[in-house]
Structure formats: C-alpha cells, structure tokens
JSON list of C-alpha atoms in Angstrom, two decimals:
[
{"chain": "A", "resi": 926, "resn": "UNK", "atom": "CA", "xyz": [59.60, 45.30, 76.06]},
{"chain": "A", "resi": 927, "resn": "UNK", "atom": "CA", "xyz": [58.90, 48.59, 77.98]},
{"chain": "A", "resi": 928, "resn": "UNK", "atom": "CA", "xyz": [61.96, 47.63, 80.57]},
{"chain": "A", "resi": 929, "resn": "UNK", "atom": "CA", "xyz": [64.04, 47.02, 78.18]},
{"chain": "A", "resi": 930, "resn": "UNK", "atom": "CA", "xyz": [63.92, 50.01, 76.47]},
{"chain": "A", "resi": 931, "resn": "UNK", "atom": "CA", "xyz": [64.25, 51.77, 79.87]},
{"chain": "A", "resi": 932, "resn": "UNK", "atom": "CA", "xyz": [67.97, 50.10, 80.21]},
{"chain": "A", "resi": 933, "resn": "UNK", "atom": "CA", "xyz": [68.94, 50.83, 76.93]},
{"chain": "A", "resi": 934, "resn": "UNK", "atom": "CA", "xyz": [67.87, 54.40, 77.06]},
{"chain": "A", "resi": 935, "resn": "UNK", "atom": "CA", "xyz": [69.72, 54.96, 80.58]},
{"chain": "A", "resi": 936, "resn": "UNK", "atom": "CA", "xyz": [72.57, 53.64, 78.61]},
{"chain": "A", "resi": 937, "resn": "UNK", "atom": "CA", "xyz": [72.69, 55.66, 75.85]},
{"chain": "A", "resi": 938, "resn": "UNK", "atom": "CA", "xyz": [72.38, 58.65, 77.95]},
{"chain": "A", "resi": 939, "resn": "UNK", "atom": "CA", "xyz": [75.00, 57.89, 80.07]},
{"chain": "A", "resi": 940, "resn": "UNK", "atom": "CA", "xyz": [77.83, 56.90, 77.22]},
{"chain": "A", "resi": 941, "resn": "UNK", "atom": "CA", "xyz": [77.21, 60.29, 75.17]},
{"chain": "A", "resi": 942, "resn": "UNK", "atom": "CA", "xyz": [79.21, 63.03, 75.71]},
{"chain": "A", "resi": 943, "resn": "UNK", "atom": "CA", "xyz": [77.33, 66.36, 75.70]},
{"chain": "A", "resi": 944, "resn": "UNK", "atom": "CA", "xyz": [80.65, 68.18, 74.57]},
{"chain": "A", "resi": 945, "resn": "UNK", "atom": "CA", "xyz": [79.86, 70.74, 77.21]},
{"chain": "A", "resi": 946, "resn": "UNK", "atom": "CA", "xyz": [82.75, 71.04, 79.95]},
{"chain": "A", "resi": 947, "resn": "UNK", "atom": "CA", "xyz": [82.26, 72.17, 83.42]},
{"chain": "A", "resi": 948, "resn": "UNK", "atom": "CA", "xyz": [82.85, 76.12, 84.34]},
{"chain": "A", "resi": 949, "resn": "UNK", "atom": "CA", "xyz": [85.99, 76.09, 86.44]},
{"chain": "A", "resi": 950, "resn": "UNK", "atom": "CA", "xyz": [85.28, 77.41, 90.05]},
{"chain": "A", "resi": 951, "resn": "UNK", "atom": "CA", "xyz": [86.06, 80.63, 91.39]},
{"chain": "A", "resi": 952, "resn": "UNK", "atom": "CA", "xyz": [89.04, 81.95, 93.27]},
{"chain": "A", "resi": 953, "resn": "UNK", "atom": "CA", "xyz": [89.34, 84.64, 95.98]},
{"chain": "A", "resi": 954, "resn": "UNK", "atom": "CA", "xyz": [90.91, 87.64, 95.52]},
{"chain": "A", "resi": 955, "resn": "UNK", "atom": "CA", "xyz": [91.79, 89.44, 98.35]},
{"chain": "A", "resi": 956, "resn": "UNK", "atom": "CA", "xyz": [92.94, 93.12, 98.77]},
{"chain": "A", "resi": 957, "resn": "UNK", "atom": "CA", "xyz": [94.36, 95.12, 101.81]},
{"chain": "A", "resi": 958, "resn": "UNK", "atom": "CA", "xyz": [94.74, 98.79, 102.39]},
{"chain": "A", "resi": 959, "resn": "UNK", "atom": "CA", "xyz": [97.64, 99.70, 105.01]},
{"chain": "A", "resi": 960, "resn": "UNK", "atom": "CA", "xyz": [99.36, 102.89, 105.71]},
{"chain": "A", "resi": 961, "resn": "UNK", "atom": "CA", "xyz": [102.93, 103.53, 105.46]},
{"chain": "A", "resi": 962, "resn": "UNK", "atom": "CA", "xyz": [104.59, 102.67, 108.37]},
{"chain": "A", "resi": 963, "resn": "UNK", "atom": "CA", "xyz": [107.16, 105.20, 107.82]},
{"chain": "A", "resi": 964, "resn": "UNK", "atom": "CA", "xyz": [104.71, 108.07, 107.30]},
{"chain": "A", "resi": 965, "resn": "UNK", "atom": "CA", "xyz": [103.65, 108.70, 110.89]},
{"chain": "A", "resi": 966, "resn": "UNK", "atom": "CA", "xyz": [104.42, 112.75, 111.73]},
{"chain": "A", "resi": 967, "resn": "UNK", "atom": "CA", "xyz": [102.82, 115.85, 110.15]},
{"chain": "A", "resi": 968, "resn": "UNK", "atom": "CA", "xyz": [104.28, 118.96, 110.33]},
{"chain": "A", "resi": 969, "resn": "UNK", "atom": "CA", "xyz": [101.80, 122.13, 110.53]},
{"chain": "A", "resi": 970, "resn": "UNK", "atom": "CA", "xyz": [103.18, 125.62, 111.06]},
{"chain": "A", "resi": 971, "resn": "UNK", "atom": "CA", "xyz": [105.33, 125.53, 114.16]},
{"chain": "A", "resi": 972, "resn": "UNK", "atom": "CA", "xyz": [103.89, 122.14, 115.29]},
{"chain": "A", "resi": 973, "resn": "UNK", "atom": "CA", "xyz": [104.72, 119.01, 114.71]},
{"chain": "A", "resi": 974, "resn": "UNK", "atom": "CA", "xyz": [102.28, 116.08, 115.37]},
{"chain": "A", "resi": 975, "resn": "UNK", "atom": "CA", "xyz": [103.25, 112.20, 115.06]},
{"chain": "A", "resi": 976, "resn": "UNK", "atom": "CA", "xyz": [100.22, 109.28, 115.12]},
{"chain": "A", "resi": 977, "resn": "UNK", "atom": "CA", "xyz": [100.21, 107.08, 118.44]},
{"chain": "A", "resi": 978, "resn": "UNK", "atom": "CA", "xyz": [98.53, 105.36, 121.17]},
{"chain": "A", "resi": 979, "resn": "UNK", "atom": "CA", "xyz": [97.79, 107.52, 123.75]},
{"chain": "A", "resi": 980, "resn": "UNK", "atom": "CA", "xyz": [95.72, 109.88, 121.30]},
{"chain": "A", "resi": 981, "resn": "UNK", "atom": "CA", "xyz": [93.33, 108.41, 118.61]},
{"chain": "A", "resi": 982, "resn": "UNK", "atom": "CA", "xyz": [93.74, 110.14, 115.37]},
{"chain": "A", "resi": 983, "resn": "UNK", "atom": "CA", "xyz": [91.58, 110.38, 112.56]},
{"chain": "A", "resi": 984, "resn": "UNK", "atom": "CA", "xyz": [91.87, 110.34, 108.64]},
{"chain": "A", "resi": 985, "resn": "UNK", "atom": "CA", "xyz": [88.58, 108.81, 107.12]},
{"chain": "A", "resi": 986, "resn": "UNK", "atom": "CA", "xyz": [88.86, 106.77, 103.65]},
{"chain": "A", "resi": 987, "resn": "UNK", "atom": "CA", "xyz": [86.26, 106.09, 101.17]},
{"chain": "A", "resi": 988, "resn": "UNK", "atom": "CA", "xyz": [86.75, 103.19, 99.32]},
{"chain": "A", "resi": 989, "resn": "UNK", "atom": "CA", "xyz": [84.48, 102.15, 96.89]},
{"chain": "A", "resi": 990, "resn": "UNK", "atom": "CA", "xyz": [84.02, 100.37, 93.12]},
{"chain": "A", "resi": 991, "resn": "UNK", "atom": "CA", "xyz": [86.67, 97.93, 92.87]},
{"chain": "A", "resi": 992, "resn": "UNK", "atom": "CA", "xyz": [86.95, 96.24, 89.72]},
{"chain": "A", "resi": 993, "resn": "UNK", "atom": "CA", "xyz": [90.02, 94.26, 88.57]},
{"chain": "A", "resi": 994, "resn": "UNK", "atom": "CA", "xyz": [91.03, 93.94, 84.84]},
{"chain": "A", "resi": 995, "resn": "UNK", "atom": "CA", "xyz": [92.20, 90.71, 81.89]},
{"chain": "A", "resi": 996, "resn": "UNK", "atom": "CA", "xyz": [92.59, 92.99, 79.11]},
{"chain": "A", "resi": 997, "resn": "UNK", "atom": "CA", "xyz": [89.24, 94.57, 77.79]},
{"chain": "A", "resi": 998, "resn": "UNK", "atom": "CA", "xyz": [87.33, 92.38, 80.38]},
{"chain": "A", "resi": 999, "resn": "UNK", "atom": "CA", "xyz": [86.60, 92.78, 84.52]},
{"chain": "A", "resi": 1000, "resn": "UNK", "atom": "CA", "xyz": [85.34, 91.66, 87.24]},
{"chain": "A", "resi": 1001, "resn": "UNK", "atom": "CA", "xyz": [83.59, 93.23, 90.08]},
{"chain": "A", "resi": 1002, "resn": "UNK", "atom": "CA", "xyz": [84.87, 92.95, 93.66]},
{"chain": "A", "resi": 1003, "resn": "UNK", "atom": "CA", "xyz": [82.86, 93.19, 96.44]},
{"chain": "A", "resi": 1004, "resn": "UNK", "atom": "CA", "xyz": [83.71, 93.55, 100.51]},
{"chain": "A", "resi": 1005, "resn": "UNK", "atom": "CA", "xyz": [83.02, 89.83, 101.40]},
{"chain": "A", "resi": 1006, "resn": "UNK", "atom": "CA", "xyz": [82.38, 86.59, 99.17]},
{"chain": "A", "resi": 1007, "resn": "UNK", "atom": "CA", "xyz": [78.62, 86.47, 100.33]},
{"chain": "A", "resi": 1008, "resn": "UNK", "atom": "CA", "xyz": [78.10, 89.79, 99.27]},
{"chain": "A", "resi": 1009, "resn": "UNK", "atom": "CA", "xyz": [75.83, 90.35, 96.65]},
{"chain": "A", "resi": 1010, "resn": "UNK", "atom": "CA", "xyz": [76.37, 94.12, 95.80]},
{"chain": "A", "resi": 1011, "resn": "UNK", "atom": "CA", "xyz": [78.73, 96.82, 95.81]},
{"chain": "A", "resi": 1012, "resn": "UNK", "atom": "CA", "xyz": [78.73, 99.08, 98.43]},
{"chain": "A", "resi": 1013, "resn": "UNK", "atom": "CA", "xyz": [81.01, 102.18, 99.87]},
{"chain": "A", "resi": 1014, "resn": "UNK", "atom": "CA", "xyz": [83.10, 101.65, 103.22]},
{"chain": "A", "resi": 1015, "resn": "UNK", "atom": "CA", "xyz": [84.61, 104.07, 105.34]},
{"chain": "A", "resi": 1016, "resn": "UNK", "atom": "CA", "xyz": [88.45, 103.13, 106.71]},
{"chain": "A", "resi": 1017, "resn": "UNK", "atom": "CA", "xyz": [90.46, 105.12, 109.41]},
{"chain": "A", "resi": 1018, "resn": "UNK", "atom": "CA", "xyz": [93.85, 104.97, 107.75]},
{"chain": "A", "resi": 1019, "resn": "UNK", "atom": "CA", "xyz": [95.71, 106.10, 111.08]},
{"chain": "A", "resi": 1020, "resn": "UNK", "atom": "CA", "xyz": [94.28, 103.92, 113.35]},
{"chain": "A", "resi": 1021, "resn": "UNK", "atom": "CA", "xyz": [96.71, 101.54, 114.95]},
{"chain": "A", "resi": 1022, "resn": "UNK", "atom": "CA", "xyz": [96.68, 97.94, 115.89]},
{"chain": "A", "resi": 1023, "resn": "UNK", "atom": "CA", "xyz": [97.94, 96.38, 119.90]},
{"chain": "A", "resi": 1024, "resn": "UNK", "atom": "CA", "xyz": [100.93, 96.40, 118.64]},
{"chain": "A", "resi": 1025, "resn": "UNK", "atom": "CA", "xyz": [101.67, 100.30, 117.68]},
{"chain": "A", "resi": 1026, "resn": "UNK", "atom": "CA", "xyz": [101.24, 99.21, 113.45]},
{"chain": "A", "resi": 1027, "resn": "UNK", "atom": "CA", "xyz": [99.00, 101.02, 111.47]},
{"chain": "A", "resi": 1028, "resn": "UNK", "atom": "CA", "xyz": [96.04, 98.57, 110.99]},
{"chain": "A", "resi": 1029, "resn": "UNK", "atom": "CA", "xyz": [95.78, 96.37, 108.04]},
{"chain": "A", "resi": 1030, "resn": "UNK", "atom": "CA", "xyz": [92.20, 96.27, 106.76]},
{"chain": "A", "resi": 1031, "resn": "UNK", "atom": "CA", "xyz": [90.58, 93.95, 104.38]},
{"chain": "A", "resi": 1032, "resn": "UNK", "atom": "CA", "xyz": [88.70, 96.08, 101.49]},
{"chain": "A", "resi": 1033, "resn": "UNK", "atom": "CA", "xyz": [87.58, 93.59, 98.86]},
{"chain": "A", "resi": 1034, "resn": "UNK", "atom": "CA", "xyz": [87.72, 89.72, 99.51]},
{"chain": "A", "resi": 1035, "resn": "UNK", "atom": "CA", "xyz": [85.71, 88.60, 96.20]},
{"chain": "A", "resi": 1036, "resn": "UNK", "atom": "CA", "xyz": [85.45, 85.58, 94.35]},
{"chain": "A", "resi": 1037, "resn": "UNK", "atom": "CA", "xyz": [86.35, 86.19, 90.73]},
{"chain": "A", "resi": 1038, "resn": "UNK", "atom": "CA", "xyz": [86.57, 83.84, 87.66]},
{"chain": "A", "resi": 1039, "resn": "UNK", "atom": "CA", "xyz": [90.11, 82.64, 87.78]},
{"chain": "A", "resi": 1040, "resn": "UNK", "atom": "CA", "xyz": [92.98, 83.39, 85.37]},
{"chain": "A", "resi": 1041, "resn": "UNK", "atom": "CA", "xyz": [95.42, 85.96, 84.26]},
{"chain": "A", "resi": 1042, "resn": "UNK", "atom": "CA", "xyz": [94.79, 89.83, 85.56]},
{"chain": "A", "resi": 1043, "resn": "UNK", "atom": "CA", "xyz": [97.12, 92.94, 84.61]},
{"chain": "A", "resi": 1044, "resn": "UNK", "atom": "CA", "xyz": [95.44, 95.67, 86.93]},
{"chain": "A", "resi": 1045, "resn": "UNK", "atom": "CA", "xyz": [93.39, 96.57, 89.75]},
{"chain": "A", "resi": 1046, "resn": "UNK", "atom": "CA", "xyz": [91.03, 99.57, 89.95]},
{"chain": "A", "resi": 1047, "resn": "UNK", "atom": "CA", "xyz": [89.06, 101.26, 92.98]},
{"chain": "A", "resi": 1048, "resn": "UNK", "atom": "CA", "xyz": [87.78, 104.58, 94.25]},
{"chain": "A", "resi": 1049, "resn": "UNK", "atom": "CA", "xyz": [89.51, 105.99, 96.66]},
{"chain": "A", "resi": 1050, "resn": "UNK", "atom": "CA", "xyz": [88.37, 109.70, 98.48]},
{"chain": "A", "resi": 1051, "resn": "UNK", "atom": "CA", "xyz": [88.65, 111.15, 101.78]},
{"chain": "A", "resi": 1052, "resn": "UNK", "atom": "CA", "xyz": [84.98, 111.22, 103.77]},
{"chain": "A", "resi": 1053, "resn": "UNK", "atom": "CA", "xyz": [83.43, 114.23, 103.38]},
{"chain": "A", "resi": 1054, "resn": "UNK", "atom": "CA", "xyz": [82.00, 113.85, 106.74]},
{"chain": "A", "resi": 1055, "resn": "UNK", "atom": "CA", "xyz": [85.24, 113.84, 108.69]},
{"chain": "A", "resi": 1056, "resn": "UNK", "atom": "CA", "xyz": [87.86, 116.06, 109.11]},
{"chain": "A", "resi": 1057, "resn": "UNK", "atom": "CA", "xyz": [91.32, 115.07, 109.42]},
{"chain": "A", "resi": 1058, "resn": "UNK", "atom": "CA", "xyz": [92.19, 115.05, 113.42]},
{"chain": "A", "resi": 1059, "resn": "UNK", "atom": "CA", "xyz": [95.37, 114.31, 115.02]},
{"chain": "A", "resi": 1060, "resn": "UNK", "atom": "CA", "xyz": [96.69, 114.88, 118.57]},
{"chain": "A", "resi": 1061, "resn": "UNK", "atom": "CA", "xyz": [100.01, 116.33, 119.71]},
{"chain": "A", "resi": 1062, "resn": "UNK", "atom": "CA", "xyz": [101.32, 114.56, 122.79]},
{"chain": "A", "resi": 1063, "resn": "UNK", "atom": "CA", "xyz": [100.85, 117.56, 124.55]},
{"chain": "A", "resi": 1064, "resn": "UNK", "atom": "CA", "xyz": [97.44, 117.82, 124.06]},
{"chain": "A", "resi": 1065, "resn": "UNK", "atom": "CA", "xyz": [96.95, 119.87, 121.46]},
{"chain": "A", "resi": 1066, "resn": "UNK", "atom": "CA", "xyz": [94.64, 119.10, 118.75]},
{"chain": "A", "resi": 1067, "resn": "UNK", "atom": "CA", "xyz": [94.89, 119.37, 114.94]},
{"chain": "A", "resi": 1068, "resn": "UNK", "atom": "CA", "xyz": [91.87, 119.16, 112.74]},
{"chain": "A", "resi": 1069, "resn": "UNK", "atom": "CA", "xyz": [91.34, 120.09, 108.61]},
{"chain": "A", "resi": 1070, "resn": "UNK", "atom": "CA", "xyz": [88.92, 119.14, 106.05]},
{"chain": "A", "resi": 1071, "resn": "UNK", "atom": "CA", "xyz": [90.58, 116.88, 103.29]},
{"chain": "A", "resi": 1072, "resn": "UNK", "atom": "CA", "xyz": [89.26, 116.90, 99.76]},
{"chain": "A", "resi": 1073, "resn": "UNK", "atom": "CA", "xyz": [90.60, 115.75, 96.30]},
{"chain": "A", "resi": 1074, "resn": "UNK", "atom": "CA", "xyz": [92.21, 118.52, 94.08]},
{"chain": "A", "resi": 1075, "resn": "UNK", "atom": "CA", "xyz": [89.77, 119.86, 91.48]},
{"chain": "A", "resi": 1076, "resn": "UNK", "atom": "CA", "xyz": [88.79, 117.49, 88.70]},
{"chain": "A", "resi": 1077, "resn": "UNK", "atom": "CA", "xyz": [91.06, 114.30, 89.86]},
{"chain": "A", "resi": 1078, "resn": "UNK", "atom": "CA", "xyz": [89.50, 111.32, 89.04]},
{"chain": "A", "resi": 1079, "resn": "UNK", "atom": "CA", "xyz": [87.41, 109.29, 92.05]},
{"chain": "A", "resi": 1080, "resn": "UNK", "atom": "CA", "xyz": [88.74, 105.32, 90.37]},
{"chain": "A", "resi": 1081, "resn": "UNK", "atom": "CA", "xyz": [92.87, 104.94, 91.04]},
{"chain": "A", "resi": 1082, "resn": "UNK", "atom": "CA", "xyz": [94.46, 102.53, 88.85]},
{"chain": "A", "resi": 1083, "resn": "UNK", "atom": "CA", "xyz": [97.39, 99.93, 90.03]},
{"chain": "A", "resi": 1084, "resn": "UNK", "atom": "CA", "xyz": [99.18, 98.59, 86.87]},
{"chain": "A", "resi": 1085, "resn": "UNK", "atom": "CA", "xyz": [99.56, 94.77, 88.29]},
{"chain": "A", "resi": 1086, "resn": "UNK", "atom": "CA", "xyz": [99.82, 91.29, 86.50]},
{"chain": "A", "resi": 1087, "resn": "UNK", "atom": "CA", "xyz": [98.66, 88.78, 88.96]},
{"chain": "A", "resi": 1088, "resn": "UNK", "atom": "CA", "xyz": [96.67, 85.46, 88.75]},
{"chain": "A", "resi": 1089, "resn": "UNK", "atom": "CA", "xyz": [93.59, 84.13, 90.35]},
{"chain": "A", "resi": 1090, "resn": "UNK", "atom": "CA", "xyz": [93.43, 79.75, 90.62]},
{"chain": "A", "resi": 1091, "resn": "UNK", "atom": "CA", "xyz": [90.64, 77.54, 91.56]},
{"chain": "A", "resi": 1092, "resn": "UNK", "atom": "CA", "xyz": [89.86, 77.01, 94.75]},
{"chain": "A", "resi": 1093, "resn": "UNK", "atom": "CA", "xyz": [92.95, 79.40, 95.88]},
{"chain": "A", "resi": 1094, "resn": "UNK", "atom": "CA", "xyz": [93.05, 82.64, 97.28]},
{"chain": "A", "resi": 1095, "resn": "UNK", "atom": "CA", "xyz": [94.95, 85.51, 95.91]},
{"chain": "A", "resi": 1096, "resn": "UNK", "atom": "CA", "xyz": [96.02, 88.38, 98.19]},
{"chain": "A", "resi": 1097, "resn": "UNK", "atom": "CA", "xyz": [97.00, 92.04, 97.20]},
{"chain": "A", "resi": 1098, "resn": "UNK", "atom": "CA", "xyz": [98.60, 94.30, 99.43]},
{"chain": "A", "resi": 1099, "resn": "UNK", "atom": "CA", "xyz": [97.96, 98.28, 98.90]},
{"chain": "A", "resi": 1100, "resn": "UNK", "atom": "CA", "xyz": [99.96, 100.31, 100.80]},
{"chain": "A", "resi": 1101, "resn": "UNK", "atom": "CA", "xyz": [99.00, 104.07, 100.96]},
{"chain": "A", "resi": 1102, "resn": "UNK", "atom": "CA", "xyz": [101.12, 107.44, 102.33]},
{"chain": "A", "resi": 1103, "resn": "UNK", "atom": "CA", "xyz": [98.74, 109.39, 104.54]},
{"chain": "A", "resi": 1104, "resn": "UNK", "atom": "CA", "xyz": [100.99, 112.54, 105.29]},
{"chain": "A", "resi": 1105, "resn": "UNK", "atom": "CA", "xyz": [102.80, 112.69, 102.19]},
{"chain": "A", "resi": 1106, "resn": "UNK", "atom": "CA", "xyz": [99.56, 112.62, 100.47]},
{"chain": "A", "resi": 1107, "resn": "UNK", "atom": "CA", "xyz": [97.70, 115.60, 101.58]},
{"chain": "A", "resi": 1108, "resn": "UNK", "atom": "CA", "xyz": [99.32, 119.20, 100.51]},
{"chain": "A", "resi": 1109, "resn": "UNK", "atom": "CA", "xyz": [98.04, 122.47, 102.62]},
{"chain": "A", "resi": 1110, "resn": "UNK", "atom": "CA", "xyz": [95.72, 124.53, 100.17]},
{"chain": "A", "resi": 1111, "resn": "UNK", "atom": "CA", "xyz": [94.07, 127.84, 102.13]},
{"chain": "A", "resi": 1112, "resn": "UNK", "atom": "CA", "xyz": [92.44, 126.17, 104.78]},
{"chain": "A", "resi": 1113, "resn": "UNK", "atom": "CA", "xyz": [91.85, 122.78, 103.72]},
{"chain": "A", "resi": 1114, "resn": "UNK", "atom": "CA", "xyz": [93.92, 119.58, 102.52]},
{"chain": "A", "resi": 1115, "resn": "UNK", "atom": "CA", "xyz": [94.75, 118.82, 98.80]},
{"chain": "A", "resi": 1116, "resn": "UNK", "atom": "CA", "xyz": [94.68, 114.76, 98.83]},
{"chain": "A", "resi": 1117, "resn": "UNK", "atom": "CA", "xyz": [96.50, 113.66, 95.95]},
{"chain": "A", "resi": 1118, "resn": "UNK", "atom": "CA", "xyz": [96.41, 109.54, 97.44]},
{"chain": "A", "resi": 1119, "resn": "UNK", "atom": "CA", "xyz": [100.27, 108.07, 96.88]},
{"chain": "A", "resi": 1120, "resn": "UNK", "atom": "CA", "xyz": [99.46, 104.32, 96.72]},
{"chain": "A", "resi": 1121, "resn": "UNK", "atom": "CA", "xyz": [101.28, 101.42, 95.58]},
{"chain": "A", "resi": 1122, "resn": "UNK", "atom": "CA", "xyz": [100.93, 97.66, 95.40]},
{"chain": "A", "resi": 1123, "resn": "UNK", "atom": "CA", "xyz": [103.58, 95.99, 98.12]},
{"chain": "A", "resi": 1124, "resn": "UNK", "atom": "CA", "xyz": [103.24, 92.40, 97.52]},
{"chain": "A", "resi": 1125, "resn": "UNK", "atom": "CA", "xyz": [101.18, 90.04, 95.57]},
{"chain": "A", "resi": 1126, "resn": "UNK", "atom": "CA", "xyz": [100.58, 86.55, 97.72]},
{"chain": "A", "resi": 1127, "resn": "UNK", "atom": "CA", "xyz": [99.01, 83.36, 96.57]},
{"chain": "A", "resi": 1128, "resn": "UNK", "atom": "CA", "xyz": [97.91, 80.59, 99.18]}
]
C-alpha cells in the first residue's frame, strides 16, 4: 500500500506544471575604449609633438561605474564576467599596439540580463596621479596635468539602442579624441572627453 502510494505521488509531481518558467540566461556585453586614430599630434607653443614608437607617451584614463540602461531600469557592468564588484581602472589612451594602432582595450565585459538597451553610461576622468607626457622625436619632452573643467559631471552618457541575447555576446566600440579633447587653461589641461560609439557588434 505504502509503494504504491510512492508511484502515484512521483507521478503526480511530475505531470503538474508549477506555472513558473525558467529565467532566461545572461548575455555578455562587451565594451572597448580606443583612441582616434586620426588624433595623433599636439601642438604646444612653437612645438609640435605626434604619438609613436620610438617614445612612449602617456595620457592616463579613469574609467569607472559603468551601468547600461532599458528605460527606467540598469544594469551594472563590471571589468570581467567573474567579477563580483565594481572597481576603477586606469587606461593609457596613447599607448600603441605592434602594429603602430592605438591599443584597443577591453573596459567592461559583463554579463547582463538580456533584452532591449537604449544607452550606456560610465565615468570617465583623467588620473590625477599622472600628468600628460609626450615625446618630440627630437627628444624633447612635454608634460601637463589634465583635469576636468569645473563642475562637469564624472558619468558620460552614449545615447545607444542595442540588444543583449542569450548565450551571445554583444560588443560596443567607444572611440575617444585624446588631443582634441584637452584645451590649454593657465598651466594645466581642460579635458572636456569627445567620445562616441563606432560600432555596435553581435556574435
């Protein structure tokens, strides 16, 4: 009597429906930070001085707090998908790759709930802790603190529909100007961070 209601109870368990459906996995969203390849030479008094191998040059980032938008809801992005927390990282946005390229570098790779997105959202300063530094080919050296102008806001916004799928990674490329950015004020740099989205790639 006891076994049989054993197999009737495993039955009736496994016929109902709970009416509960699984959460859909997460996808990957991925975003890159590159500077314009175009924007190579900076012009300073009667000197001119253009980013390349033979001399390392220097222009610290500060990238921080990503966070990308569906309507009044976000999610958090964090450097890697087994990271458990945000945390600030420091980019040289003039250093240069084998090939003579301004390196590409990986900010945020994140897993994220997926669906529909209409904008990214990160902090973005210069390191206080490092000036500016580029090298003439003659030798000469260039260096100047770089700072935000007064009361600019840390978070930049990119305006950006985009989707995230299961199982899929989504990749964002950010492409920022590093000369055309920073303005001579007195005896520092104003940093006022021109930055677009160039290319949204799903794979």
């Amino acid at each position: 009597m006891i076994y049989t209601f054993v197999i009737i109870s495993i039955y009736l368990i496994s016929g109902c429906e709970t009416g509960v459906e699984n959460s859909p996995s997460a996808g990957i969203l991925r975003i890159t930070l590159q500077s314009d390849p175009a924007d190579t030479m900076l012009v300073e008094r009667s000197d001119t001085f253009t980013v390349n191998q033979r001399y390392t040059a220097l222009f610290m980032l500060k990238i921080f707090q990503g966070r990308v938008y569906q309507e009044k809801n976000f999610a958090v992005l964090y450097r890697t998908t087994t990271s458990y927390r945000q945390e600030d990282a420091l980019y040289n946005i003039l250093a240069m790759d084998s090939l003579g390229d301004y390196k590409q570098y990986t900010i945020f790779e994140s897993l994220i709930p997926p669906g529909n997105y209409t904008s990214l959202e990160f902090g973005v300063n210069a390191a206080s802790d490092y000036k500016l530094t580029i090298v003439a080919l003659s030798g000469k050296v260039f260096q100047n603190p770089v700072e935000l102008p007064p009361g600019e806001k840390l978070l930049v916004s990119f305006p950006q529909d985009f989707k995230v799928d299961e199982n899929r990674v989504t990749q964002i490329d950010v492409q920022i100007s590093p000369f055309k950015s920073i303005t001579r004020y007195r005896d520092v740099y104003r940093f006022y961070r021109k930055m677009k989205i160039t290319g949204v790639h799903y794979f």
